[in-house]
PDB file of C-alpha atoms and ligand atoms in Angstrom:
ATOM      1  CA  MET A   1      -0.115  -0.042  -0.057  1.00  0.00           C
ATOM      2  CA  THR A   2       1.802   2.737  -0.853  1.00  0.00           C
ATOM      3  CA  ASP A   3      -0.791   5.371  -2.301  1.00  0.00           C
ATOM      4  CA  ALA A   4       0.273   8.731  -1.887  1.00  0.00           C
ATOM      5  CA  THR A   5      -3.136   9.668   0.641  1.00  0.00           C
ATOM      6  CA  GLN A   6      -2.047   6.864   2.786  1.00  0.00           C
ATOM      7  CA  LEU A   7       1.030   7.851   3.162  1.00  0.00           C
ATOM      8  CA  ALA A   8       0.643  11.268   3.678  1.00  0.00           C
ATOM      9  CA  ALA A   9      -1.977  10.238   6.425  1.00  0.00           C
ATOM     10  CA  ASN A  10       0.979   7.694   8.133  1.00  0.00           C
ATOM     11  CA  TRP A  11       3.297   9.729   8.120  1.00  0.00           C
ATOM     12  CA  ALA A  12       0.960  12.830  10.071  1.00  0.00           C
ATOM     13  CA  VAL A  13       0.091  10.098  12.223  1.00  0.00           C
ATOM     14  CA  VAL A  14       4.135   9.086  13.140  1.00  0.00           C
ATOM     15  CA  ARG A  15       5.087  12.337  13.299  1.00  0.00           C
ATOM     16  CA  ARG A  16       2.054  13.079  16.001  1.00  0.00           C
ATOM     17  CA  ARG A  17       3.059   9.923  17.802  1.00  0.00           C
ATOM     18  CA  VAL A  18       6.764  10.963  17.867  1.00  0.00           C
ATOM     19  CA  ASP A  19       5.684  14.472  19.189  1.00  0.00           C
ATOM     20  CA  GLU A  20       3.579  12.580  21.946  1.00  0.00           C
ATOM     21  CA  ALA A  21       6.242  10.340  22.633  1.00  0.00           C
ATOM     22  CA  CYS A  22       8.529  13.203  23.288  1.00  0.00           C
ATOM     23  CA  ARG A  23       6.414  15.478  25.056  1.00  0.00           C
ATOM     24  CA  ALA A  24       5.687  12.593  27.711  1.00  0.00           C
ATOM     25  CA  ALA A  25       9.529  12.070  27.977  1.00  0.00           C
ATOM     26  CA  GLY A  26       9.982  15.923  28.967  1.00  0.00           C
ATOM     27  CA  ARG A  27      11.704  16.010  25.428  1.00  0.00           C
ATOM     28  CA  ASP A  28      11.192  18.701  23.003  1.00  0.00           C
ATOM     29  CA  PRO A  29      10.236  17.103  19.487  1.00  0.00           C
ATOM     30  CA  SER A  30      12.810  18.778  17.593  1.00  0.00           C
ATOM     31  CA  GLU A  31      15.190  16.035  19.287  1.00  0.00           C
ATOM     32  CA  VAL A  32      13.947  13.351  17.753  1.00  0.00           C
ATOM     33  CA  ALA A  33      14.220  12.356  13.731  1.00  0.00           C
ATOM     34  CA  ILE A  34      12.037  10.241  11.791  1.00  0.00           C
ATOM     35  CA  LEU A  35      14.255   7.836   9.499  1.00  0.00           C
ATOM     36  CA  PRO A  36      11.574   6.442   7.136  1.00  0.00           C
ATOM     37  CA  VAL A  37      13.007   2.774   6.231  1.00  0.00           C
ATOM     38  CA  SER A  38      11.371   2.685   2.419  1.00  0.00           C
ATOM     39  CA  LYS A  39      12.915  -1.049   2.173  1.00  0.00           C
ATOM     40  CA  THR A  40      10.590  -3.433  -0.064  1.00  0.00           C
ATOM     41  CA  PHE A  41       9.006  -0.557  -1.124  1.00  0.00           C
ATOM     42  CA  GLY A  42       9.713   1.064  -4.537  1.00  0.00           C
ATOM     43  CA  PRO A  43      10.676   3.776  -5.964  1.00  0.00           C
ATOM     44  CA  GLU A  44       7.138   5.376  -6.512  1.00  0.00           C
ATOM     45  CA  ALA A  45       7.074   5.164  -2.967  1.00  0.00           C
ATOM     46  CA  VAL A  46       9.960   7.141  -1.860  1.00  0.00           C
ATOM     47  CA  ARG A  47       8.840   9.501  -4.914  1.00  0.00           C
ATOM     48  CA  ALA A  48       5.593  10.183  -2.928  1.00  0.00           C
ATOM     49  CA  ALA A  49       7.619   9.989   0.360  1.00  0.00           C
ATOM     50  CA  ILE A  50      10.264  13.327  -0.984  1.00  0.00           C
ATOM     51  CA  ALA A  51       6.349  15.118  -1.995  1.00  0.00           C
ATOM     52  CA  LEU A  52       5.805  14.905   2.075  1.00  0.00           C
ATOM     53  CA  GLY A  53       8.946  16.507   2.151  1.00  0.00           C
ATOM     54  CA  LEU A  54      11.145  13.577   2.984  1.00  0.00           C
ATOM     55  CA  ARG A  55      14.826  12.778   1.924  1.00  0.00           C
ATOM     56  CA  ARG A  56      16.424  10.621   3.878  1.00  0.00           C
ATOM     57  CA  PHE A  57      15.445   7.035   3.639  1.00  0.00           C
ATOM     58  CA  GLY A  58      16.718   4.107   5.564  1.00  0.00           C
ATOM     59  CA  GLU A  59      17.586   0.713   3.372  1.00  0.00           C
ATOM     60  CA  ASN A  60      18.822  -3.135   4.533  1.00  0.00           C
ATOM     61  CA  LYS A  61      20.493  -3.789   1.053  1.00  0.00           C
ATOM     62  CA  VAL A  62      22.700  -2.641  -1.155  1.00  0.00           C
ATOM     63  CA  GLN A  63      21.048  -3.830  -3.953  1.00  0.00           C
ATOM     64  CA  GLU A  64      18.034  -2.194  -3.134  1.00  0.00           C
ATOM     65  CA  ILE A  65      19.773   1.322  -2.644  1.00  0.00           C
ATOM     66  CA  ARG A  66      21.194   0.809  -6.348  1.00  0.00           C
ATOM     67  CA  ASP A  67      17.899   0.536  -7.865  1.00  0.00           C
ATOM     68  CA  LYS A  68      16.319   3.121  -6.377  1.00  0.00           C
ATOM     69  CA  ALA A  69      19.164   5.216  -6.517  1.00  0.00           C
ATOM     70  CA  ALA A  70      18.691   4.889 -10.433  1.00  0.00           C
ATOM     71  CA  ALA A  71      15.378   5.125 -10.831  1.00  0.00           C
ATOM     72  CA  LEU A  72      15.082   8.089  -8.465  1.00  0.00           C
ATOM     73  CA  ALA A  73      18.735  10.304  -9.930  1.00  0.00           C
ATOM     74  CA  ASP A  74      16.895  13.183 -10.127  1.00  0.00           C
ATOM     75  CA  GLU A  75      16.103  13.403  -6.691  1.00  0.00           C
ATOM     76  CA  ALA A  76      18.465  14.592  -4.219  1.00  0.00           C
ATOM     77  CA  ILE A  77      18.148  11.686  -1.549  1.00  0.00           C
ATOM     78  CA  GLU A  78      19.913  10.611   1.636  1.00  0.00           C
ATOM     79  CA  TRP A  79      20.589   6.644   1.567  1.00  0.00           C
ATOM     80  CA  VAL A  80      21.027   5.228   4.777  1.00  0.00           C
ATOM     81  CA  VAL A  81      22.209   2.135   5.226  1.00  0.00           C
ATOM     82  CA  ILE A  82      21.154  -0.012   8.548  1.00  0.00           C
ATOM     83  CA  GLY A  83      21.196  -3.429   7.641  1.00  0.00           C
ATOM     84  CA  HIS A  84      24.004  -5.972   8.091  1.00  0.00           C
ATOM     85  CA  LEU A  85      26.726  -4.830   5.144  1.00  0.00           C
ATOM     86  CA  GLN A  86      29.117  -7.629   3.895  1.00  0.00           C
ATOM     87  CA  THR A  87      32.198  -6.042   3.039  1.00  0.00           C
ATOM     88  CA  ASN A  88      32.327  -6.624  -0.210  1.00  0.00           C
ATOM     89  CA  LYS A  89      29.527  -4.266  -0.982  1.00  0.00           C
ATOM     90  CA  ALA A  90      31.544  -1.345   0.213  1.00  0.00           C
ATOM     91  CA  LYS A  91      32.144  -0.178  -3.330  1.00  0.00           C
ATOM     92  CA  ASP A  92      28.338   0.358  -3.952  1.00  0.00           C
ATOM     93  CA  VAL A  93      28.081   1.560  -0.007  1.00  0.00           C
ATOM     94  CA  ALA A  94      31.052   4.388  -0.528  1.00  0.00           C
ATOM     95  CA  ARG A  95      29.293   5.488  -4.048  1.00  0.00           C
ATOM     96  CA  LEU A  96      25.795   5.746  -3.109  1.00  0.00           C
ATOM     97  CA  ALA A  97      25.502   6.092   0.406  1.00  0.00           C
ATOM     98  CA  SER A  98      25.292   9.029   2.849  1.00  0.00           C
ATOM     99  CA  GLU A  99      25.480   7.256   6.017  1.00  0.00           C
ATOM    100  CA  VAL A 100      26.205   3.794   7.702  1.00  0.00           C
ATOM    101  CA  GLN A 101      23.958   2.837  10.792  1.00  0.00           C
ATOM    102  CA  SER A 102      25.252  -0.912  11.202  1.00  0.00           C
ATOM    103  CA  LEU A 103      29.155  -0.709  11.455  1.00  0.00           C
ATOM    104  CA  ASP A 104      29.816  -3.750  13.766  1.00  0.00           C
ATOM    105  CA  ARG A 105      33.292  -4.239  13.046  1.00  0.00           C
ATOM    106  CA  LEU A 106      36.759  -3.513  12.369  1.00  0.00           C
ATOM    107  CA  GLU A 107      37.108  -5.861   8.711  1.00  0.00           C
ATOM    108  CA  LEU A 108      34.126  -3.454   7.480  1.00  0.00           C
ATOM    109  CA  ALA A 109      35.797  -0.118   8.416  1.00  0.00           C
ATOM    110  CA  GLU A 110      38.869  -0.643   6.823  1.00  0.00           C
ATOM    111  CA  ALA A 111      36.844  -1.544   3.478  1.00  0.00           C
ATOM    112  CA  LEU A 112      34.674   1.337   3.731  1.00  0.00           C
ATOM    113  CA  ASP A 113      37.569   3.181   4.594  1.00  0.00           C
ATOM    114  CA  ARG A 114      39.604   2.133   1.569  1.00  0.00           C
ATOM    115  CA  ARG A 115      36.939   2.647  -0.735  1.00  0.00           C
ATOM    116  CA  LEU A 116      36.067   6.335   0.406  1.00  0.00           C
ATOM    117  CA  GLN A 117      39.589   7.772  -0.201  1.00  0.00           C
ATOM    118  CA  ILE A 118      39.281   6.188  -3.669  1.00  0.00           C
ATOM    119  CA  GLU A 119      36.013   7.811  -4.281  1.00  0.00           C
ATOM    120  CA  GLY A 120      37.090  11.424  -1.612  1.00  0.00           C
ATOM    121  CA  ARG A 121      34.215  10.797   0.144  1.00  0.00           C
ATOM    122  CA  SER A 122      33.429  10.496   3.520  1.00  0.00           C
ATOM    123  CA  LEU A 123      30.568   8.962   5.736  1.00  0.00           C
ATOM    124  CA  ASP A 124      28.365   9.378   8.729  1.00  0.00           C
ATOM    125  CA  VAL A 125      28.179   6.335  11.000  1.00  0.00           C
ATOM    126  CA  LEU A 126      27.024   4.344  13.664  1.00  0.00           C
ATOM    127  CA  VAL A 127      28.209   1.597  15.352  1.00  0.00           C
ATOM    128  CA  GLN A 128      25.290  -0.961  16.241  1.00  0.00           C
ATOM    129  CA  VAL A 129      25.513  -2.858  19.150  1.00  0.00           C
ATOM    130  CA  LYS A 130      24.083  -6.201  19.978  1.00  0.00           C
ATOM    131  CA  THR A 131      21.787  -5.275  23.056  1.00  0.00           C
ATOM    132  CA  ALA A 132      19.692  -7.988  22.582  1.00  0.00           C
ATOM    133  CA  GLN A 133      19.948 -11.377  23.268  1.00  0.00           C
ATOM    134  CA  GLU A 134      18.751 -13.432  20.286  1.00  0.00           C
ATOM    135  CA  GLU A 135      21.288 -15.502  18.169  1.00  0.00           C
ATOM    136  CA  THR A 136      19.950 -13.838  14.875  1.00  0.00           C
ATOM    137  CA  LYS A 137      20.416  -9.902  15.864  1.00  0.00           C
ATOM    138  CA  SER A 138      23.683  -8.586  14.194  1.00  0.00           C
ATOM    139  CA  GLY A 139      25.663  -5.966  15.722  1.00  0.00           C
ATOM    140  CA  LEU A 140      28.970  -5.553  18.240  1.00  0.00           C
ATOM    141  CA  PRO A 141      29.507  -7.002  21.359  1.00  0.00           C
ATOM    142  CA  ALA A 142      28.697  -4.107  24.373  1.00  0.00           C
ATOM    143  CA  ASP A 143      31.885  -5.003  26.527  1.00  0.00           C
ATOM    144  CA  GLU A 144      34.137  -4.824  22.924  1.00  0.00           C
ATOM    145  CA  LEU A 145      32.869  -0.993  22.483  1.00  0.00           C
ATOM    146  CA  PRO A 146      35.160   0.971  23.656  1.00  0.00           C
ATOM    147  CA  THR A 147      37.852  -0.341  22.185  1.00  0.00           C
ATOM    148  CA  PHE A 148      36.376  -0.451  19.060  1.00  0.00           C
ATOM    149  CA  LEU A 149      35.384   3.351  19.103  1.00  0.00           C
ATOM    150  CA  THR A 150      39.322   4.144  19.969  1.00  0.00           C
ATOM    151  CA  GLN A 151      40.291   1.717  16.658  1.00  0.00           C
ATOM    152  CA  LEU A 152      38.007   3.713  14.217  1.00  0.00           C
ATOM    153  CA  ARG A 153      39.774   6.768  14.885  1.00  0.00           C
ATOM    154  CA  ASP A 154      41.866   5.470  12.725  1.00  0.00           C
ATOM    155  CA  TYR A 155      39.480   5.764   9.743  1.00  0.00           C
ATOM    156  CA  PRO A 156      39.451   9.530   8.844  1.00  0.00           C
ATOM    157  CA  THR A 157      36.984   8.911   6.420  1.00  0.00           C
ATOM    158  CA  LEU A 158      34.446   7.296   8.660  1.00  0.00           C
ATOM    159  CA  ARG A 159      32.449  10.297  10.765  1.00  0.00           C
ATOM    160  CA  VAL A 160      31.524   8.619  14.361  1.00  0.00           C
ATOM    161  CA  ARG A 161      28.593  10.395  14.989  1.00  0.00           C
ATOM    162  CA  GLY A 162      26.932   8.156  17.939  1.00  0.00           C
ATOM    163  CA  LEU A 163      25.417   3.921  18.526  1.00  0.00           C
ATOM    164  CA  MET A 164      22.538   2.179  16.853  1.00  0.00           C
ATOM    165  CA  THR A 165      20.405  -1.204  17.945  1.00  0.00           C
ATOM    166  CA  LEU A 166      17.631  -3.352  17.658  1.00  0.00           C
ATOM    167  CA  ALA A 167      15.732  -4.238  20.322  1.00  0.00           C
ATOM    168  CA  THR A 168      14.933  -7.719  21.186  1.00  0.00           C
ATOM    169  CA  LEU A 169      11.306  -9.015  20.153  1.00  0.00           C
ATOM    170  CA  SER A 170       9.438  -9.373  23.485  1.00  0.00           C
ATOM    171  CA  GLU A 171       5.799  -8.980  24.144  1.00  0.00           C
ATOM    172  CA  ASP A 172       7.632  -7.512  27.348  1.00  0.00           C
ATOM    173  CA  PRO A 173       7.899  -3.995  27.123  1.00  0.00           C
ATOM    174  CA  GLY A 174      10.481  -3.889  29.977  1.00  0.00           C
ATOM    175  CA  GLU A 175      12.325  -6.044  28.582  1.00  0.00           C
ATOM    176  CA  VAL A 176      12.404  -4.209  24.837  1.00  0.00           C
ATOM    177  CA  ARG A 177      13.040  -1.051  27.077  1.00  0.00           C
ATOM    178  CA  ALA A 178      15.722  -2.569  28.779  1.00  0.00           C
ATOM    179  CA  CYS A 179      18.055  -2.463  25.180  1.00  0.00           C
ATOM    180  CA  PHE A 180      17.456   0.665  24.526  1.00  0.00           C
ATOM    181  CA  ARG A 181      18.437   1.532  28.517  1.00  0.00           C
ATOM    182  CA  GLN A 182      21.384  -0.317  27.359  1.00  0.00           C
ATOM    183  CA  LEU A 183      22.623   1.465  24.810  1.00  0.00           C
ATOM    184  CA  ARG A 184      21.898   4.916  26.154  1.00  0.00           C
ATOM    185  CA  GLU A 185      24.099   3.804  29.162  1.00  0.00           C
ATOM    186  CA  LEU A 186      27.021   2.873  27.157  1.00  0.00           C
ATOM    187  CA  GLN A 187      26.162   6.602  25.145  1.00  0.00           C
ATOM    188  CA  ASP A 188      27.282   7.828  28.445  1.00  0.00           C
ATOM    189  CA  ARG A 189      30.232   5.553  29.344  1.00  0.00           C
ATOM    190  CA  CYS A 190      31.758   6.133  26.149  1.00  0.00           C
ATOM    191  CA  THR A 191      31.354  10.171  26.229  1.00  0.00           C
ATOM    192  CA  ALA A 192      32.767  10.448  29.568  1.00  0.00           C
ATOM    193  CA  GLU A 193      35.606   8.091  28.270  1.00  0.00           C
ATOM    194  CA  GLY A 194      36.281  11.278  25.398  1.00  0.00           C
ATOM    195  CA  HIS A 195      34.316  10.077  22.434  1.00  0.00           C
ATOM    196  CA  GLU A 196      31.335  12.159  20.527  1.00  0.00           C
ATOM    197  CA  LEU A 197      28.363  10.168  20.602  1.00  0.00           C
ATOM    198  CA  PRO A 198      25.302  12.781  19.894  1.00  0.00           C
ATOM    199  CA  ARG A 199      23.082  10.479  18.216  1.00  0.00           C
ATOM    200  CA  LEU A 200      21.284   7.207  19.302  1.00  0.00           C
ATOM    201  CA  SER A 201      19.253   5.250  16.509  1.00  0.00           C
ATOM    202  CA  MET A 202      16.986   3.132  18.297  1.00  0.00           C
ATOM    203  CA  GLY A 203      13.189   2.252  17.857  1.00  0.00           C
ATOM    204  CA  MET A 204      11.056   1.297  14.764  1.00  0.00           C
ATOM    205  CA  SER A 205       7.234   0.998  14.371  1.00  0.00           C
ATOM    206  CA  SER A 206       6.359  -1.261  17.135  1.00  0.00           C
ATOM    207  CA  ASP A 207       8.547   0.059  20.080  1.00  0.00           C
ATOM    208  CA  PHE A 208       9.472   3.600  18.984  1.00  0.00           C
ATOM    209  CA  PRO A 209       7.811   5.469  22.216  1.00  0.00           C
ATOM    210  CA  LEU A 210       9.814   2.949  24.623  1.00  0.00           C
ATOM    211  CA  ALA A 211      13.059   4.505  22.783  1.00  0.00           C
ATOM    212  CA  ILE A 212      11.839   8.144  22.854  1.00  0.00           C
ATOM    213  CA  ALA A 213      11.886   7.181  26.517  1.00  0.00           C
ATOM    214  CA  GLU A 214      14.986   5.897  26.614  1.00  0.00           C
ATOM    215  CA  GLY A 215      16.861   9.117  24.425  1.00  0.00           C
ATOM    216  CA  ALA A 216      16.589   8.127  20.780  1.00  0.00           C
ATOM    217  CA  THR A 217      17.530  10.803  19.089  1.00  0.00           C
ATOM    218  CA  GLU A 218      16.072   9.161  15.939  1.00  0.00           C
ATOM    219  CA  VAL A 219      13.647   6.351  15.277  1.00  0.00           C
ATOM    220  CA  ARG A 220      13.619   3.655  12.183  1.00  0.00           C
ATOM    221  CA  VAL A 221       9.920   3.368  11.064  1.00  0.00           C
ATOM    222  CA  GLY A 222       9.166   1.476   8.043  1.00  0.00           C
ATOM    223  CA  THR A 223       5.557   0.238   8.545  1.00  0.00           C
ATOM    224  CA  ALA A 224       3.804   2.268  10.448  1.00  0.00           C
ATOM    225  CA  ILE A 225       4.764   4.875   7.089  1.00  0.00           C
ATOM    226  CA  PHE A 226       4.532   3.138   4.040  1.00  0.00           C
ATOM    227  CA  GLY A 227       2.273  -0.188   4.711  1.00  0.00           C
ATOM    228  CA  SER A 228       3.026  -3.908   5.773  1.00  0.00           C
ATOM    229  CA  ARG A 229       5.992  -5.555   3.584  1.00  0.00           C
ATOM    230  CA  LEU A 230       5.211  -8.762   2.022  1.00  0.00           C
ATOM    231  CA  LYS A 231       7.567 -11.117   3.625  1.00  0.00           C
ATOM    232  CA  ALA A 232      10.614 -12.120   1.653  1.00  0.00           C
TER     233      ALA A 232
HETATM  234  C1  PLP B 301      12.775  -2.450   8.656  1.00  0.00           C
HETATM  235  C2  PLP B 301      13.729  -2.476   9.665  1.00  0.00           C
HETATM  236  C3  PLP B 301      13.478  -0.803  10.568  1.00  0.00           C
HETATM  237  C4  PLP B 301      11.629  -0.495  10.567  1.00  0.00           C
HETATM  238  O1  PLP B 301      11.165  -1.700  10.725  1.00  0.00           O
HETATM  239  P1  PLP B 301       9.567  -1.363  11.212  1.00  0.00           P
HETATM  240  O2  PLP B 301       8.478  -2.361  12.251  1.00  0.00           O
HETATM  241  O3  PLP B 301       8.797  -1.631   9.756  1.00  0.00           O
HETATM  242  O4  PLP B 301       9.680   0.002  11.442  1.00  0.00           O
HETATM  243  C5  PLP B 301      14.118  -0.359  11.501  1.00  0.00           C
HETATM  244  N1  PLP B 301      15.245  -0.758  11.825  1.00  0.00           N
HETATM  245  C6  PLP B 301      16.123  -1.934  11.215  1.00  0.00           C
HETATM  246  C7  PLP B 301      17.563  -2.318  11.103  1.00  0.00           C
HETATM  247  C8  PLP B 301      15.235  -2.604   9.802  1.00  0.00           C
HETATM  248  O5  PLP B 301      15.559  -3.311   9.006  1.00  0.00           O
END
C-alpha cells in the first residue's frame, strides 16, 4: 500500500505519535528525527515520500539502494544503510550512501575507508551494538565498544556520530526498554571516556515510544509509514 494519500496520513500519525512520546518523556520533539525505512517499497513510494518533504531513507540491502538510486537519479536523496553489511558491498556503499548505521566490525570499517578514499568521500556512521540476546541479531558485543571506538579513529573517512541498536522481539515492554537503556548507558560511558556520540538510533514501528523514553535521537520507522511489507 503506497497510495500517496495514505502515505501522507501515515506520516502525519507517526510524526504526532513521536511528538507525543517526546512530551510524555519531557523532551523537545525537535530532538527526535524520524528515519523513514523504505526497504521493499519501490521508487514510486519513495517519490511520494519525497513529495511530503522527506529525503533521507533507510534501506537494509545495498542492491535495493542501487536500483532505487538509479530510478530516482533526478532526486537529491540521502540513503542510509541500516542492515547487515557484507564487506564486498563497500564499493557501492561508498558511492551511493550518505550514512551507515550498521557498522559492527573492524573489517567493514577498513573496507569502507579504503573505498571512500578512492571516491574522495566520507560517511557518517553509527556503530550498531548488540543489546538483544537473539543469535540472529547482529551488532558489536557491548563490551567491545570502547576499544572499537578507539580503533575507528584510524579511519578518517568515517565520521562516527553515535550508536544504533535493534531491541529484542518481546511482548514484555520491560525487556525491550532494557535494550534501549543499555544503549543509552553505553553512550554515557563512552562519552565520558572522550568519544563524541551525540546520536542514538533506536526504536522501530512497534517500539519507538519506549526508545524515545530512553533517549533515542532518531527512530527508524518502516511499516507505520509505508504499510506492511510482504514477507520476503
Ligand atoms: C526494517 C527495519 C526497521 C523498520 O522496521 P518497521 O518495523 O517496519 O518500522 C528499522 N530498523 C531496521 C534495522 C530495519 O531493518
